Coordinates of C-alpha atoms and ligand atoms in Angstrom, one line a residue:
M46 CA -31.7 -54.7 68.2
A47 CA -30.0 -57.6 66.4
L48 CA -26.2 -57.5 66.7
V49 CA -23.4 -58.8 64.5
A50 CA -19.7 -58.9 65.0
G51 CA -16.6 -58.6 62.8
V52 CA -13.1 -59.6 63.6
D53 CA -9.8 -58.3 62.1
S54 CA -7.0 -60.7 63.0
S55 CA -4.2 -58.6 61.4
T56 CA -0.5 -58.8 61.6
Q57 CA 0.0 -56.7 64.7
S58 CA -3.3 -57.1 66.5
C59 CA -6.8 -58.5 66.7
K60 CA -9.8 -56.1 66.6
V61 CA -13.4 -56.8 67.2
V62 CA -16.4 -54.6 66.4
V63 CA -20.0 -55.2 67.3
R64 CA -22.6 -53.4 65.1
D65 CA -26.3 -53.2 64.8
A66 CA -27.2 -55.7 62.0
D67 CA -29.9 -53.5 60.5
T68 CA -28.4 -50.0 60.7
G69 CA -24.7 -50.7 61.0
A70 CA -24.4 -48.4 64.0
L71 CA -21.2 -49.2 66.0
V72 CA -22.1 -50.6 69.4
R73 CA -18.8 -51.6 71.0
T74 CA -15.2 -52.6 70.1
G75 CA -12.3 -54.6 71.6
R76 CA -8.6 -55.1 70.7
A77 CA -5.6 -57.1 71.7
S78 CA -2.0 -57.3 70.5
H79 CA -0.3 -60.1 68.6
P80 CA 3.3 -61.0 69.3
D81 CA 6.0 -59.7 66.9
G82 CA 7.6 -61.9 64.3
T83 CA 6.9 -63.4 60.9
E84 CA 6.6 -67.0 62.3
I85 CA 3.9 -67.4 64.9
H86 CA 1.9 -70.3 66.5
P87 CA -1.7 -69.7 65.6
R88 CA -2.7 -70.2 69.3
H89 CA -1.5 -66.6 69.8
W90 CA -4.2 -65.4 67.4
W91 CA -6.8 -67.4 69.3
D92 CA -5.5 -65.9 72.6
A93 CA -5.7 -62.4 71.2
L94 CA -9.1 -63.1 69.9
E95 CA -10.3 -64.2 73.3
S96 CA -8.8 -61.0 74.9
A97 CA -10.3 -58.8 72.2
V98 CA -13.7 -60.4 72.6
R99 CA -13.5 -59.8 76.4
D100 CA -12.4 -56.2 75.7
A101 CA -15.5 -55.8 73.6
G102 CA -17.8 -57.0 76.4
G103 CA -18.3 -60.5 75.0
L104 CA -20.2 -61.8 72.0
D105 CA -23.0 -63.7 73.8
D106 CA -25.6 -61.3 72.5
V107 CA -24.4 -61.5 68.8
E108 CA -26.3 -63.4 66.2
A109 CA -23.6 -63.7 63.5
V110 CA -19.9 -63.2 63.3
A111 CA -17.3 -63.2 60.5
V112 CA -13.5 -63.0 60.6
G113 CA -11.3 -61.0 58.3
G114 CA -7.6 -61.7 58.6
Q115 CA -4.0 -61.2 57.3
Q116 CA -3.7 -63.0 54.1
H117 CA -1.5 -65.9 52.9
G118 CA -0.2 -67.2 56.3
M119 CA 0.5 -71.0 56.1
V120 CA -1.5 -72.8 58.8
A121 CA -0.5 -76.5 58.4
L122 CA -2.6 -79.0 60.3
D123 CA -2.1 -82.7 60.9
A124 CA -4.9 -85.4 60.6
D125 CA -6.0 -84.6 64.2
G126 CA -6.2 -80.9 63.6
E127 CA -3.0 -80.1 65.5
V128 CA -0.8 -77.3 64.1
V129 CA 2.2 -79.0 62.5
R130 CA 4.6 -76.0 63.0
D131 CA 4.4 -72.3 63.6
A132 CA 2.6 -70.4 60.8
L133 CA 4.8 -68.6 58.3
L134 CA 3.2 -65.2 57.8
W135 CA 2.7 -63.2 54.6
N136 CA 5.7 -61.0 55.5
D137 CA 8.1 -63.9 56.0
T138 CA 10.6 -63.9 53.1
R139 CA 12.4 -67.3 53.6
S140 CA 10.4 -68.9 50.8
A141 CA 11.7 -66.5 48.1
P142 CA 13.9 -69.2 46.5
A143 CA 10.9 -71.6 46.6
A144 CA 9.0 -69.0 44.6
A145 CA 11.7 -68.8 42.0
D146 CA 11.8 -72.6 41.8
L147 CA 8.0 -72.8 41.3
I148 CA 8.2 -70.2 38.5
A149 CA 11.1 -72.0 36.8
E150 CA 9.2 -75.3 36.9
L151 CA 6.1 -73.9 35.2
G152 CA 8.4 -72.1 32.7
A153 CA 10.0 -75.3 31.8
E154 CA 6.6 -76.7 30.9
A155 CA 5.3 -73.6 29.1
P156 CA 5.5 -73.4 25.3
D157 CA 7.1 -69.9 25.5
G158 CA 9.2 -70.8 28.6
D159 CA 7.6 -67.9 30.5
G160 CA 6.9 -69.3 34.0
A161 CA 5.8 -66.0 35.5
R162 CA 3.1 -65.6 32.8
A163 CA 2.1 -69.3 33.2
W164 CA 1.4 -68.7 36.9
A165 CA -0.4 -65.4 36.2
E166 CA -2.6 -67.2 33.7
A167 CA -3.2 -70.1 36.1
I168 CA -4.0 -68.3 39.4
G169 CA -3.9 -64.5 38.5
S170 CA -0.6 -63.9 40.3
V171 CA 3.1 -64.6 40.0
P172 CA 4.3 -66.4 43.2
V173 CA 6.4 -64.3 45.6
A174 CA 7.5 -65.3 49.1
S175 CA 4.2 -63.9 50.5
L176 CA 2.0 -66.5 48.8
T177 CA 1.0 -69.6 50.7
V178 CA 2.1 -71.9 47.8
T179 CA 5.7 -70.9 48.2
K180 CA 5.6 -71.5 51.9
L181 CA 4.4 -75.0 51.3
R182 CA 7.3 -75.6 48.9
W183 CA 9.7 -74.3 51.5
L184 CA 8.2 -76.7 54.0
R185 CA 8.6 -79.6 51.6
D186 CA 12.2 -78.8 50.9
E187 CA 13.4 -77.7 54.4
E188 CA 11.2 -79.6 56.8
P189 CA 10.2 -82.8 54.9
D190 CA 9.0 -84.6 58.1
A191 CA 6.7 -81.8 58.9
A192 CA 5.5 -81.6 55.3
A193 CA 4.7 -85.3 55.3
R194 CA 2.4 -84.8 58.4
V195 CA 0.3 -82.0 56.7
A196 CA -3.2 -83.2 56.3
A197 CA -4.9 -79.8 55.7
V198 CA -3.7 -76.3 54.8
A199 CA -5.7 -73.3 56.0
L200 CA -5.3 -69.5 56.2
P201 CA -5.4 -67.5 59.4
H202 CA -9.0 -66.4 59.0
D203 CA -10.1 -70.0 58.1
W204 CA -8.5 -71.4 61.2
L205 CA -10.1 -68.8 63.5
T206 CA -13.5 -69.4 61.9
W207 CA -13.0 -73.2 62.4
R208 CA -12.1 -72.6 66.0
L209 CA -15.1 -70.3 66.6
A210 CA -17.3 -73.0 65.3
G211 CA -16.1 -75.3 68.0
H212 CA -13.3 -77.3 66.3
G213 CA -9.7 -77.2 67.5
P214 CA -6.4 -79.0 68.1
G215 CA -7.0 -82.7 68.5
S216 CA -10.6 -82.5 67.4
G217 CA -10.0 -83.6 63.8
G218 CA -12.9 -82.1 61.8
L219 CA -10.7 -81.1 58.8
D220 CA -13.6 -81.4 56.5
A221 CA -15.3 -78.6 58.5
L222 CA -12.7 -76.0 57.4
T223 CA -14.1 -73.2 55.4
T224 CA -12.8 -70.1 53.6
D225 CA -14.0 -67.5 51.0
R226 CA -12.9 -66.7 47.5
S227 CA -11.0 -63.5 48.5
D228 CA -8.6 -65.3 50.8
A229 CA -8.4 -68.5 48.6
S230 CA -7.3 -66.3 45.8
G231 CA -4.1 -65.4 47.7
T232 CA -3.0 -69.0 48.3
G233 CA -1.4 -69.6 44.8
Y234 CA -3.5 -72.7 44.3
W235 CA -7.0 -71.2 43.6
S236 CA -7.9 -69.8 40.3
P237 CA -10.1 -66.6 40.0
F238 CA -10.8 -67.6 36.4
T239 CA -12.4 -70.9 37.2
E240 CA -13.3 -70.2 40.9
D241 CA -11.7 -73.6 41.8
Y242 CA -8.7 -74.9 43.6
R243 CA -5.7 -75.9 41.5
R244 CA -4.8 -79.1 43.4
D245 CA -2.1 -79.8 40.9
L246 CA -0.3 -76.7 42.1
L247 CA -0.9 -77.5 45.7
E248 CA 0.6 -81.0 45.1
R249 CA 3.5 -79.5 43.1
A250 CA 4.4 -77.3 46.1
L251 CA 3.8 -79.6 49.1
G252 CA 4.6 -82.9 47.4
H253 CA 1.2 -84.4 48.2
D254 CA -2.5 -83.6 48.3
A255 CA -4.1 -82.2 51.4
A256 CA -7.6 -81.1 52.6
L257 CA -8.4 -77.5 51.7
P258 CA -11.1 -75.4 53.2
R259 CA -14.5 -75.4 51.4
V260 CA -14.9 -72.1 49.6
V261 CA -18.2 -70.6 50.9
P262 CA -20.0 -67.8 48.9
A263 CA -19.9 -64.5 50.7
H264 CA -23.6 -64.4 51.8
E265 CA -23.8 -68.1 52.9
V266 CA -23.5 -69.5 56.4
A267 CA -20.1 -71.2 56.8
A268 CA -20.9 -72.8 60.1
R269 CA -23.0 -72.5 63.3
A270 CA -21.1 -72.2 66.6
A271 CA -21.3 -75.3 68.8
G272 CA -21.5 -73.2 71.9
G273 CA -19.5 -73.5 75.1
G274 CA -16.7 -71.2 73.7
L275 CA -16.7 -67.5 72.8
L276 CA -20.1 -67.8 71.0
R277 CA -23.6 -68.9 72.0
A278 CA -24.7 -72.2 70.4
G279 CA -26.2 -71.5 67.0
T280 CA -24.4 -68.2 66.3
L281 CA -24.0 -67.9 62.6
L282 CA -20.5 -67.8 61.2
G283 CA -19.9 -66.1 57.8
P284 CA -17.1 -67.3 55.5
G285 CA -14.9 -64.3 56.4
A286 CA -12.4 -62.8 54.0
G287 CA -8.9 -61.7 53.5
D288 CA -8.3 -58.4 55.2
N289 CA -8.0 -56.3 52.1
A290 CA -11.2 -57.7 50.7
A291 CA -12.9 -57.2 54.1
A292 CA -11.8 -53.5 54.1
A293 CA -13.3 -53.1 50.6
L294 CA -16.6 -54.5 51.9
G295 CA -16.5 -52.3 55.0
L296 CA -16.0 -49.2 52.9
G297 CA -18.6 -50.3 50.4
M298 CA -16.0 -49.9 47.6
V299 CA -17.3 -50.3 44.0
A300 CA -15.4 -50.5 40.7
G301 CA -13.2 -47.4 40.3
D302 CA -12.6 -47.2 44.0
V303 CA -9.0 -47.9 45.3
A304 CA -8.0 -48.4 48.9
I305 CA -4.5 -47.3 50.0
S306 CA -3.9 -49.1 53.3
I307 CA -1.0 -48.2 55.4
G308 CA -0.7 -51.0 58.0
T309 CA 2.2 -53.4 58.4
S310 CA 1.7 -53.9 54.7
G311 CA 1.2 -51.1 52.3
V312 CA -1.6 -52.1 50.0
V313 CA -3.1 -50.5 46.9
S314 CA -6.2 -52.5 46.1
A315 CA -9.0 -51.8 43.6
V316 CA -12.4 -53.3 43.1
S317 CA -12.6 -54.5 39.5
A318 CA -15.4 -56.2 37.5
T319 CA -12.8 -58.4 35.7
P320 CA -9.9 -60.5 36.9
T321 CA -6.2 -59.5 36.1
A322 CA -3.2 -61.6 35.2
D323 CA -0.1 -59.5 35.5
G324 CA 2.9 -61.5 34.3
S325 CA 5.3 -58.8 35.7
G326 CA 4.1 -59.9 39.2
L327 CA 3.6 -56.3 40.4
V328 CA -0.2 -56.7 40.6
T329 CA -1.6 -59.9 42.2
G330 CA -5.0 -60.8 40.7
F331 CA -7.0 -61.6 43.8
A332 CA -10.8 -61.9 44.1
D333 CA -12.9 -59.7 46.4
A334 CA -15.5 -60.7 49.0
T335 CA -18.6 -60.0 46.9
G336 CA -18.1 -61.8 43.6
A337 CA -15.9 -59.2 41.9
Y338 CA -12.1 -58.9 41.8
L339 CA -9.5 -57.2 43.9
P340 CA -6.3 -56.6 42.0
L341 CA -3.7 -55.5 44.5
A342 CA -0.1 -54.3 44.9
C343 CA 1.3 -54.9 48.3
T344 CA 4.6 -53.7 49.9
L345 CA 6.2 -55.1 53.0
N346 CA 7.1 -51.7 54.3
A347 CA 4.5 -49.2 55.3
S348 CA 3.5 -48.2 58.9
R349 CA 6.6 -49.7 60.3
V350 CA 8.8 -47.4 58.2
L351 CA 7.1 -44.5 60.1
D352 CA 7.6 -46.5 63.4
A353 CA 11.3 -46.9 62.6
A354 CA 11.8 -43.3 61.6
A355 CA 10.1 -42.1 64.8
R356 CA 12.3 -44.4 66.8
M357 CA 15.5 -43.2 65.1
L358 CA 14.5 -39.6 65.7
G359 CA 13.4 -40.2 69.3
V360 CA 9.9 -38.8 68.7
D361 CA 6.3 -40.2 68.7
H362 CA 4.1 -40.3 65.7
A363 CA 2.8 -36.8 66.2
G364 CA 6.3 -35.6 66.5
L365 CA 7.4 -37.4 63.3
S366 CA 4.4 -35.9 61.5
A367 CA 5.2 -32.4 62.6
L368 CA 8.9 -32.8 61.6
A369 CA 7.9 -34.1 58.2
L370 CA 5.6 -31.3 57.5
S371 CA 8.2 -28.7 58.5
A372 CA 10.6 -29.9 55.7
P373 CA 10.2 -29.0 52.0
A374 CA 8.7 -31.3 49.4
G375 CA 11.4 -33.7 48.3
A376 CA 13.4 -33.1 51.5
D377 CA 16.0 -31.1 49.6
G378 CA 17.0 -34.3 47.7
L379 CA 17.1 -36.7 50.6
V380 CA 15.5 -40.0 49.6
L381 CA 14.6 -42.9 51.9
V382 CA 14.2 -46.2 50.1
P383 CA 12.0 -48.1 52.5
Y384 CA 12.9 -51.7 52.0
L385 CA 13.5 -52.3 55.7
E386 CA 11.9 -55.8 55.6
G387 CA 13.1 -56.7 52.1
E388 CA 10.4 -56.0 49.6
R389 CA 7.6 -57.8 47.8
T390 CA 6.5 -55.2 45.3
P391 CA 9.0 -54.9 43.6
N392 CA 10.1 -58.4 44.3
K393 CA 13.4 -57.8 46.3
P394 CA 13.1 -60.1 49.2
D395 CA 16.8 -59.6 50.1
A396 CA 17.0 -55.9 49.8
T397 CA 17.6 -53.4 52.6
G398 CA 16.5 -49.8 53.0
A399 CA 18.7 -46.9 52.1
L400 CA 19.1 -43.2 52.5
H401 CA 20.4 -41.4 49.4
G402 CA 21.3 -37.9 48.5
M403 CA 22.7 -36.9 51.9
R404 CA 24.3 -33.5 52.2
L405 CA 25.1 -31.3 55.1
A406 CA 22.1 -29.1 54.2
N407 CA 19.6 -32.0 54.4
T408 CA 20.8 -34.1 57.2
T409 CA 18.3 -32.8 59.8
P410 CA 15.5 -34.6 61.7
A411 CA 12.9 -32.8 59.6
H412 CA 14.4 -33.9 56.3
L413 CA 14.7 -37.5 57.5
A414 CA 11.1 -37.5 58.7
R415 CA 10.0 -36.1 55.4
A416 CA 12.0 -38.6 53.4
A417 CA 10.5 -41.5 55.4
V418 CA 6.9 -40.4 54.7
E419 CA 7.6 -39.6 51.1
G420 CA 9.6 -42.8 50.4
M421 CA 6.9 -45.0 51.9
L422 CA 4.3 -43.2 49.8
C423 CA 6.4 -43.3 46.6
A424 CA 6.4 -47.1 46.8
L425 CA 2.6 -47.1 47.0
A426 CA 2.4 -44.6 44.1
D427 CA 4.4 -47.1 42.1
G428 CA 1.8 -49.8 43.1
L429 CA -1.0 -47.5 41.9
D430 CA 0.8 -47.0 38.5
A431 CA 1.0 -50.8 38.2
L432 CA -2.7 -51.1 38.8
R433 CA -3.4 -48.5 36.1
A434 CA -1.0 -50.4 33.7
Q435 CA -3.3 -53.4 34.1
G436 CA -6.3 -51.3 32.9
V437 CA -7.8 -51.2 36.4
P438 CA -10.1 -48.2 36.7
V439 CA -8.9 -45.7 39.3
E440 CA -11.4 -43.0 40.2
R441 CA -11.4 -42.5 43.9
L442 CA -8.6 -43.2 46.4
F443 CA -9.4 -44.1 50.0
L444 CA -6.6 -43.8 52.6
I445 CA -7.0 -46.3 55.5
G446 CA -4.9 -48.3 58.0
G447 CA -3.0 -47.3 61.2
G448 CA -0.6 -45.1 59.2
A449 CA -3.5 -43.0 57.9
Q450 CA -3.7 -41.5 61.4
S451 CA -0.6 -39.5 60.6
E452 CA -1.3 -36.0 59.5
A453 CA 1.8 -35.9 57.4
V454 CA 0.7 -39.0 55.6
R455 CA -2.8 -37.5 55.0
A456 CA -1.3 -34.3 53.8
L457 CA 1.5 -35.7 51.5
A458 CA -0.5 -38.7 50.1
P459 CA -2.4 -36.5 47.5
A460 CA 0.8 -34.8 46.5
V461 CA 2.8 -38.0 46.0
L462 CA -0.1 -40.0 44.5
G463 CA -1.0 -37.0 42.3
A464 CA -4.7 -37.2 43.0
P465 CA -7.2 -36.2 45.7
V466 CA -7.4 -38.7 48.6
T467 CA -10.6 -39.5 50.6
V468 CA -9.8 -40.1 54.2
P469 CA -12.6 -41.8 56.1
T470 CA -12.8 -41.3 59.8
P471 CA -10.1 -43.5 61.3
G472 CA -11.7 -46.9 62.0
E473 CA -11.4 -50.6 61.8
Y474 CA -12.5 -51.1 58.2
V475 CA -11.4 -54.7 58.0
A476 CA -13.4 -55.7 61.1
D477 CA -16.3 -53.5 59.9
G478 CA -16.3 -55.3 56.5
A479 CA -16.4 -58.7 58.4
A480 CA -19.3 -57.3 60.5
R481 CA -21.1 -56.2 57.3
Q482 CA -20.6 -59.7 55.9
A483 CA -22.0 -61.2 59.1
A484 CA -25.1 -59.0 58.7
W485 CA -25.4 -60.1 55.1
V486 CA -25.3 -63.8 56.1
R487 CA -27.8 -63.2 58.9
A488 CA -30.2 -61.5 56.4
A489 CA -29.8 -64.4 54.0
S490 CA -30.0 -61.9 51.2
D491 CA -28.3 -62.0 47.9
Q492 CA -27.0 -58.4 48.3
P493 CA -24.9 -57.0 51.1
P494 CA -26.6 -54.6 53.6
T495 CA -27.1 -51.1 52.4
W496 CA -25.1 -49.7 55.3
T497 CA -21.4 -49.3 55.1
A498 CA -18.9 -48.3 57.8
A499 CA -17.4 -45.4 55.8
G500 CA -19.1 -42.7 57.7
Q501 CA -17.8 -39.2 57.5
A502 CA -14.9 -38.7 55.1
E503 CA -12.5 -35.8 54.4
V504 CA -11.2 -35.2 50.9
R505 CA -7.5 -34.1 50.9
E506 CA -6.1 -32.4 47.9
A507 CA -2.6 -31.1 47.2
D508 CA -0.5 -29.9 44.3
P509 CA 1.2 -33.0 42.8
T510 CA 4.9 -33.4 43.4
P511 CA 6.1 -35.5 40.5
Q512 CA 9.7 -34.3 41.2
V513 CA 9.5 -36.3 44.4
R514 CA 8.7 -39.5 42.5
A515 CA 11.3 -38.8 39.9
R516 CA 14.0 -38.5 42.5
Y517 CA 12.7 -41.7 44.2
A518 CA 12.8 -43.5 40.9
E519 CA 16.5 -42.6 40.6
A520 CA 17.2 -44.1 44.1
R521 CA 14.9 -47.1 44.5
D522 CA 17.2 -49.7 42.9
L523 CA 20.3 -48.5 44.7
T524 CA 20.3 -50.8 47.7
V525 CA 22.6 -53.4 49.1
P526 CA 21.4 -56.9 50.0
R527 CA 20.8 -58.1 53.6
P528 CA 24.1 -59.1 55.3
Ligands
ADP43 N1 -0.6 -41.7 64.3 C1 0.1 -42.6 63.7 N2 1.0 -42.2 62.7 C2 1.7 -43.2 62.1 N3 1.5 -44.5 62.3 C3 0.6 -44.9 63.2 C4 -0.1 -44.0 63.9 N4 -1.0 -44.7 64.8 C5 -0.7 -46.0 64.6 N5 0.3 -46.1 63.6 C6 0.9 -47.4 63.1 O1 0.0 -48.2 62.5 C7 0.3 -49.6 62.6 C8 -0.9 -50.4 62.9 O2 -1.8 -50.2 61.9 P1 -2.8 -51.4 61.5 O3 -3.5 -50.9 60.2 O4 -3.6 -51.8 62.6 O5 -1.7 -52.6 61.1 P2 -1.9 -54.1 60.8 O6 -3.3 -54.2 60.1 O7 -0.8 -54.5 59.9 O8 -1.9 -54.8 62.1 C9 1.4 -49.7 63.6 O9 2.7 -49.8 62.9 C10 1.4 -48.3 64.3 O10 2.6 -47.9 64.8
5SP44 O1 -0.2 -59.9 52.2 C1 -1.0 -59.0 52.2 C2 -1.9 -58.8 51.0 O2 -1.6 -59.5 49.9 C3 -1.2 -58.1 53.4 O3 -2.0 -57.1 53.2 C4 -1.6 -59.0 54.6 O4 -2.9 -59.4 54.3 C5 -1.4 -58.3 55.9 O5 -2.1 -57.2 56.1 P1 -1.9 -56.1 57.3 O6 -1.9 -56.9 58.6 O7 -0.7 -55.4 57.1 O8 -3.1 -55.3 57.2

């Protein structure tokens, strides 16, 4: 049996799956946690990958590996391949003013003065604090000495792939950095329309040019491991992918399919045959990991809203779910606006969360639990509307991510989203998609393997609750800024 492995280096943890390259059968898995925080030295991802690989029984017997990872994180390297400073992650909002500056600058040069539209037409997305390009501008403005030392910029999955190949701090080898089109499309300096880097935008942000990872097509070998590390010499490395594109590959999503992922981020992403350019900024026009596109709306507040609600109520996730399901739809008017980490969609980096509509009758643990689940889902339903407004086909909704393990989320998602929801068996779909890419690379085929990781799925239906969304819409803009 030939084996392949997939890695998901996500915000909170690193997961490894080992699968049969020919059938996709799951052979073994491993996992390790990442430290908390929105600014992290990449060595922690490497340490967690080493632990997760050990937990998975090693990768000595594996023929090909690919890495999926959290998108957008700024990994700045100097000429020796040393990390210049801690990576700013996708959910770090300090570069929000830099995003505004970049939009204003393109606006000043655009015939109609519309900088947001100019960016959407250039790279498919309007910059927000999450995108790498804004983090580079922040670096240029706030840490100019560090910015001057930047010789290459990579993303989390690029850096891990490079390290798996045998490169590392002090080894140089910047020209060996690789990436794929899905993750490149989230940088803010790669165009899904021309499939090329926009070095002018990189230079505009950072203040000078820098080496960028080579964009490797999904089914091509990105590198061969040198050996002596986690992999046997000669192990094939796929180009990897951004986590959302990897999940789409793992699920075998096709045009019309939409994934609702409830992890640290809340993501509504759809496979589309055509790229999007949403000047409103609600939908980012990313590429997928097969050659199609992955328009996506992403919130900063999803599973951690449930974590926070459970903490406030002194219960575990099962307890929170039971409480939420014991309260009526709409929580008798109690609305939780979930901007606990600021927000990206809509773009409110300085916002805070809020509880609205409190009355003696609805201030119970059950009502609060219900409001937390509904508020988090309403923000995702807004994202789904934004995708539809871009003409993206929406036919089948998949519910995935750690938060999909909550029965309340599974039960209320179809009601709030107003459509049936397909819930695949809980699994590591990002790592699975990376494993599927590894099998694709190993087979040297122009089509991905016929197997997917979707397995058994349950379709959940519920009567739509548009009144819940209407009430949320009244409340969602009523928040105070961060102190
Ligand atoms: N049964 C559950 N109910 C609700 N949330 C859960 C449950 N199990 C795990 N989670 C949450 O899911 C999150 C981890 O999901 P994951 O998709 O791995 O996140 P990420 O990809 O951002 O690292 C954590 O916030 C965790 O608390
Ligand atoms: O920023 C985005 C997508 O644009 C996020 O989806 C990140 O890619 C992090 O994902 P998780 O770790 O929450 O799965």
